[in-house]
Coordinates of C-alpha atoms in Angstrom, one line a residue:
M1 CA 26.5 -90.7 34.8
K2 CA 29.5 -88.3 35.0
N3 CA 29.2 -87.8 31.0
T4 CA 25.6 -87.1 31.3
K5 CA 27.0 -84.2 33.3
E6 CA 29.4 -82.9 31.7
T7 CA 26.8 -83.0 28.6
N8 CA 24.2 -81.1 30.5
N9 CA 27.0 -78.3 31.7
N10 CA 27.9 -78.1 28.1
N11 CA 24.6 -77.5 27.5
N12 CA 23.2 -75.4 29.7
N13 CA 27.4 -73.3 29.4
T14 CA 25.7 -72.9 25.9
K15 CA 22.8 -71.6 26.1
L16 CA 24.8 -69.0 28.0
I17 CA 27.0 -68.7 25.8
L18 CA 24.3 -67.9 23.2
L19 CA 22.5 -65.2 25.2
H20 CA 26.0 -63.4 24.8
P21 CA 25.8 -62.0 21.6
Y22 CA 22.4 -61.3 21.8
I23 CA 22.8 -58.5 24.0
L24 CA 25.9 -57.5 22.0
K25 CA 24.0 -57.0 19.0
Q26 CA 21.0 -55.3 21.4
G27 CA 23.0 -52.6 22.6
T28 CA 24.9 -52.6 19.2
S29 CA 21.6 -52.0 17.5
N30 CA 20.9 -49.0 19.8
R31 CA 23.9 -47.3 19.0
L32 CA 23.2 -47.3 15.3
W33 CA 20.0 -45.8 16.0
L34 CA 21.7 -43.4 18.1
L35 CA 23.9 -42.1 15.6
A36 CA 21.3 -42.1 12.3
F37 CA 19.3 -39.6 14.7
L38 CA 22.4 -37.1 15.2
S39 CA 23.1 -37.8 11.4
L40 CA 19.4 -36.2 10.8
F41 CA 19.5 -34.0 12.9
T42 CA 23.3 -32.9 11.9
L43 CA 21.8 -32.5 8.3
I44 CA 18.1 -31.0 8.8
F45 CA 20.1 -28.4 10.9
L46 CA 22.4 -27.6 8.0
L47 CA 20.5 -27.4 4.9
T48 CA 18.3 -25.0 7.5
L49 CA 21.4 -22.8 7.6
I50 CA 21.8 -22.6 4.3
Y51 CA 19.0 -21.8 3.2
T52 CA 18.0 -19.0 5.6
R53 CA 21.6 -17.5 4.2
T54 CA 20.3 -17.9 0.7
T55 CA 16.8 -16.0 1.5
A56 CA 18.4 -13.0 3.3
T57 CA 21.0 -13.0 0.6
T58 CA 19.1 -10.1 -1.6
P59 CA 19.7 -10.6 -5.3
A60 CA 21.5 -7.8 -7.3
A61 CA 19.0 -5.9 -10.2
P62 CA 19.1 -6.5 -13.3
A63 CA 21.6 -4.3 -15.4
T64 CA 18.9 -3.9 -18.2
G65 CA 16.3 -2.3 -15.4
I66 CA 13.5 -4.8 -15.7
A67 CA 11.2 -5.1 -13.1
V68 CA 11.7 -8.8 -11.3
S69 CA 9.2 -9.8 -9.3
V70 CA 11.7 -10.0 -5.6
T71 CA 9.3 -9.3 -2.7
A72 CA 13.0 -8.2 -0.7
T73 CA 13.6 -5.6 -3.4
G74 CA 10.8 -3.2 -3.6
Y75 CA 10.9 -3.4 -7.1
P76 CA 7.3 -3.2 -9.3
L77 CA 5.2 -5.4 -10.5
P78 CA 5.8 -6.5 -13.1
K79 CA 4.0 -5.6 -16.5
H80 CA 1.8 -8.6 -17.3
V81 CA 1.0 -9.3 -13.7
M82 CA -0.3 -5.4 -14.0
S83 CA -1.8 -5.9 -16.5
T84 CA -4.1 -8.8 -15.8
L85 CA -4.7 -7.1 -12.7
L86 CA -6.2 -4.1 -14.1
H87 CA -8.4 -6.4 -16.8
Y88 CA -10.3 -8.3 -14.4
S89 CA -10.9 -5.1 -12.1
S90 CA -11.7 -3.0 -15.5
N91 CA -14.2 -6.2 -17.2
A92 CA -16.0 -6.8 -13.1
N93 CA -19.6 -6.9 -13.0
T94 CA -20.0 -3.5 -11.7
S95 CA -21.3 -0.3 -12.8
E96 CA -19.0 1.4 -10.5
K97 CA -15.4 1.3 -12.0
M98 CA -13.0 3.0 -13.3
S99 CA -11.6 2.7 -17.4
I100 CA -9.1 0.2 -18.5
S101 CA -8.2 3.8 -19.9
D102 CA -8.1 5.5 -16.4
L103 CA -6.6 2.6 -14.6
K104 CA -3.9 2.4 -16.9
L105 CA -2.9 6.2 -16.6
I106 CA -2.7 5.3 -12.9
S107 CA -0.7 2.5 -13.0
D108 CA 2.3 3.3 -14.9
V109 CA 2.4 6.6 -12.8
L110 CA 2.5 4.0 -10.0
R111 CA 5.2 1.5 -11.8
R112 CA 7.8 4.5 -11.9
C113 CA 7.3 5.7 -8.5
P114 CA 10.2 5.8 -6.1
Q115 CA 10.3 2.8 -4.0
P116 CA 8.8 2.3 -1.5
C117 CA 5.6 5.0 -2.9
N118 CA 3.2 6.8 -0.4
F119 CA 0.0 6.5 -2.2
L120 CA -3.3 8.2 -0.6
V121 CA -6.6 7.7 -2.0
F122 CA -9.7 9.5 -1.8
G123 CA -12.3 7.0 -1.4
L124 CA -12.8 3.6 -0.9
T125 CA -14.2 1.9 -4.1
H126 CA -14.3 -1.0 -6.4
E127 CA -10.7 -0.8 -7.0
T128 CA -9.4 -0.6 -3.2
L129 CA -7.6 -4.1 -3.6
L130 CA -6.6 -2.7 -7.0
W131 CA -4.7 0.2 -5.7
R132 CA -3.0 -1.9 -2.5
A133 CA -2.0 -4.5 -4.8
L134 CA -0.3 -2.4 -7.7
N135 CA 1.5 0.0 -4.8
T136 CA 2.7 -3.9 -3.0
H137 CA 5.7 -2.5 -1.9
G138 CA 5.1 0.8 -0.6
R139 CA 2.0 2.6 1.7
T140 CA -1.1 2.9 0.5
V141 CA -3.6 4.6 3.2
F142 CA -7.8 5.2 1.7
I143 CA -9.7 8.2 2.8
D144 CA -13.2 7.9 3.2
E145 CA -16.8 9.9 4.7
N146 CA -18.4 6.4 6.1
R147 CA -16.9 5.0 9.1
Y148 CA -18.7 1.9 9.0
H149 CA -17.0 1.5 5.7
A150 CA -13.9 1.8 6.3
A151 CA -14.1 0.0 9.7
Y152 CA -15.3 -3.4 7.5
M153 CA -12.8 -3.1 4.7
E154 CA -10.0 -2.9 7.4
E155 CA -11.8 -6.2 9.4
K156 CA -12.8 -8.5 6.4
H157 CA -8.8 -7.2 4.3
P158 CA -6.2 -6.6 7.3
Q159 CA -4.1 -5.3 4.8
I160 CA -6.0 -2.2 4.0
E161 CA -5.0 1.3 5.6
A162 CA -8.3 3.7 6.2
Y163 CA -9.1 6.5 8.0
D164 CA -12.6 7.8 8.4
V165 CA -13.3 11.7 7.8
Q166 CA -16.3 13.8 8.5
Y167 CA -16.7 16.3 5.5
T168 CA -18.6 19.5 7.0
T169 CA -18.8 20.5 2.4
K170 CA -21.8 20.8 0.5
Q171 CA -21.4 20.0 -3.3
S172 CA -23.8 22.6 -3.7
E173 CA -22.2 25.3 -2.2
Y174 CA -18.9 25.0 -3.5
K175 CA -18.3 28.1 -5.4
E176 CA -19.3 30.0 -2.1
L177 CA -16.6 27.7 -0.3
I178 CA -14.4 28.4 -3.4
S179 CA -13.8 32.1 -2.4
S180 CA -13.8 31.9 1.0
V181 CA -10.8 29.7 0.5
K182 CA -9.2 33.2 -1.5
E183 CA -10.6 35.4 1.1
Q184 CA -8.6 33.8 3.5
V185 CA -6.0 32.1 1.2
K186 CA -2.8 34.5 3.3
N187 CA -4.1 33.1 6.5
E188 CA -6.5 29.7 6.9
C189 CA -6.5 28.5 3.9
K190 CA -2.6 28.9 2.6
P191 CA -0.9 26.9 -0.3
V192 CA 1.7 25.9 2.5
Q193 CA 1.2 25.0 5.5
N194 CA 0.1 22.0 8.0
L195 CA -3.0 21.4 8.1
L196 CA -3.7 19.2 11.1
F197 CA -3.4 23.3 12.3
S198 CA -5.4 25.2 9.7
E199 CA -8.6 26.0 10.3
C200 CA -9.7 26.8 6.9
K201 CA -13.3 25.9 5.9
L202 CA -12.0 23.2 2.9
G203 CA -8.8 21.8 4.8
L204 CA -8.6 18.3 6.8
N205 CA -7.8 18.4 10.0
D206 CA -8.8 15.9 11.7
L207 CA -6.7 13.1 10.2
P208 CA -4.1 10.9 12.4
N209 CA -0.8 13.6 13.1
Q210 CA 1.4 11.4 11.2
F211 CA -0.7 11.6 8.0
Y212 CA 0.3 15.3 7.7
D213 CA 4.1 14.3 7.7
V214 CA 4.6 12.1 5.0
D215 CA 5.4 12.8 1.7
W216 CA 2.7 11.6 -0.7
D217 CA 4.3 10.9 -4.2
V218 CA 0.4 10.1 -5.7
I219 CA -3.0 11.3 -5.1
L220 CA -6.1 9.8 -6.6
V221 CA -9.0 11.7 -5.4
D222 CA -11.9 9.4 -5.7
G223 CA -13.8 10.4 -2.6
P224 CA -16.4 10.9 -1.4
R225 CA -19.1 9.3 -3.4
G226 CA -22.2 11.2 -3.8
H227 CA -23.1 13.9 -7.1
W228 CA -26.5 15.1 -5.4
P229 CA -26.4 18.7 -4.1
T230 CA -26.0 17.7 -0.5
A231 CA -23.9 15.6 -1.1
P232 CA -20.3 16.8 0.4
G233 CA -18.3 16.9 -3.0
R234 CA -14.6 16.5 -3.7
M235 CA -13.8 20.4 -2.8
S236 CA -12.1 19.4 0.5
S237 CA -10.5 16.4 -1.3
I238 CA -8.8 18.3 -3.8
F239 CA -7.9 21.4 -1.8
T240 CA -6.4 19.0 0.9
S241 CA -4.8 17.3 -1.9
S242 CA -2.8 20.6 -3.2
V243 CA -1.7 21.6 0.1
L244 CA -0.1 18.2 1.2
S245 CA 2.2 18.2 -2.7
R246 CA 3.1 21.6 -2.4
N247 CA 3.6 21.5 1.5
K248 CA 6.2 18.7 1.4
K249 CA 9.6 18.3 2.9
L250 CA 13.2 19.3 1.5
T251 CA 14.7 15.9 2.4
A252 CA 11.5 14.1 0.1
K253 CA 13.4 11.3 -2.6
I254 CA 11.2 13.4 -4.9
G255 CA 9.3 17.0 -5.2
K256 CA 6.7 16.6 -7.7
T257 CA 3.5 14.6 -6.5
H258 CA 0.9 13.2 -8.9
V259 CA -2.3 14.3 -8.0
F260 CA -5.0 12.4 -9.9
V261 CA -8.5 13.6 -10.0
H262 CA -11.4 11.4 -11.4
D263 CA -14.9 12.3 -12.4
Y264 CA -13.2 15.6 -13.7
N265 CA -16.1 16.1 -16.3
L266 CA -18.4 17.5 -13.3
D267 CA -18.1 21.0 -12.2
P268 CA -17.7 20.5 -8.3
Q269 CA -14.2 18.4 -9.4
R270 CA -13.1 20.5 -12.5
V271 CA -14.0 24.4 -11.0
S272 CA -12.0 22.7 -7.9
S273 CA -9.1 21.5 -9.9
E274 CA -8.6 24.5 -11.7
E275 CA -8.4 26.9 -8.1
F276 CA -6.0 24.7 -6.2
L277 CA -4.1 22.1 -8.6
C278 CA -3.9 24.7 -11.5
K279 CA -4.2 24.5 -15.2
E280 CA -0.4 24.5 -15.9
N281 CA 0.0 21.3 -14.1
L282 CA -2.6 19.4 -15.8
V283 CA -0.4 17.4 -18.1
E284 CA -3.5 14.7 -18.5
N285 CA -7.3 15.3 -19.1
N286 CA -8.9 12.2 -21.4
G287 CA -12.4 13.6 -19.8
M288 CA -13.4 11.6 -16.7
L289 CA -9.9 11.7 -15.3
A290 CA -7.3 14.3 -14.8
H291 CA -3.9 14.0 -13.6
F292 CA -1.4 17.1 -12.3
V293 CA 2.1 17.7 -11.4
L294 CA 2.6 19.5 -8.7
E295 CA 5.7 20.2 -6.9
R296 CA 6.9 21.5 -3.3
M297 CA 6.5 25.3 -2.9
D298 CA 7.8 28.1 -0.5
E299 CA 5.8 28.4 2.2
N300 CA 6.1 32.3 1.8
N301 CA 4.2 31.8 -1.2
F302 CA 0.1 32.5 -1.2
E303 CA -1.0 32.4 -5.1
F304 CA -1.9 28.5 -5.9
C305 CA -1.4 29.1 -9.0
T306 CA 0.8 31.2 -10.9
K307 CA -0.5 31.6 -14.7
K308 CA -4.1 34.2 -14.2
K309 CA -7.1 33.1 -15.5
S310 CA -7.7 34.6 -19.3
S311 CA -11.3 36.9 -18.3
S312 CA -12.6 34.9 -20.9
T313 CA -12.9 31.7 -18.6

C-alpha cells in the first residue's frame, strides 16, 4: 500500500516535471519570435536608409556630353525618345498638325536650350502635350484665346500650365494695326518695355503679373486659331513675342530668344514678323515655319529692326 502511494506520488511528480519544460520552451519561443521581428525591422530600416542615400545622390554627367535620362539632373531627353515622340505626333490621324520637319526644327532648339528652359507657346494645339514632354525639365506655358478650352486642358492634363487671353484684334485689320504701332513706337509700343503697363493695341497686358518677369528662352507662335477676316490673327502674339524677347534681364542665363512663327506663309504672320521680329533675325524659313533669333535690346532703342527695308519691298 505504501509502495502504491509512493508510486502514485512519483507519477504525480513526474507529470509536474514534464509540464515545466513545456512552459520553458513556450517562453523561449516567444523570445525567439521577438528577436526575429526586431532583426527584420532593423534590416528594413537599413535597406531604406541605403536606398534613400543612393537615390539622393546625383550621378555625374558623362564626360562625352551625351544626354542621359536622369530626372534629377535636368538633362534633355535622349535623341531616340525625342524621335519617337515626333514620329507619333506627326503621324496622328488629324489634319491640324505640324509636319515632321517643323517639329524637328523646334525640338532641336529645345534640346540645346540651357536647363531649365522657359518655353512659351501661343495656342493650345495638337502638339500641346508634345511640347510639354520635350521640355520635361523646364517650364512650358500655353496661351490660348478660349478660356473653356484652357480650363479643360488643365483639368484633363494637370501637368499643363495654360492661361486664357482676350484678343481685341481682327486679322483683316492687320495693316492698320501695324501702322498704329509704328506711330506709337516711342511711347506705348516701344520694343523694350513691361507690357503689363502698356496700352499698345498689339500688346497683351492681361496675363498674370509674374508672366512678364520670366526670361523666355523659346517662344512658339501657333495661335490664336482662325485665318478668316474676323479672326483675331497672330499680330498680337508676334508683337508680344518680340517685346518679351528684347526685354530679357541682364541676369538671364542667355541673352537670346528663339522665336518660331507657324503658318508663316500667310500675309498677316509674314508681314507682322518682318516688322517686329525683323528679317535680319531670320535664321531659317521652310515656308510654313519661320525661325528667328532675337537678342536683348537697350531700353533707349526705339527701332524694332536695324536694317531698313528696301524700296522694292
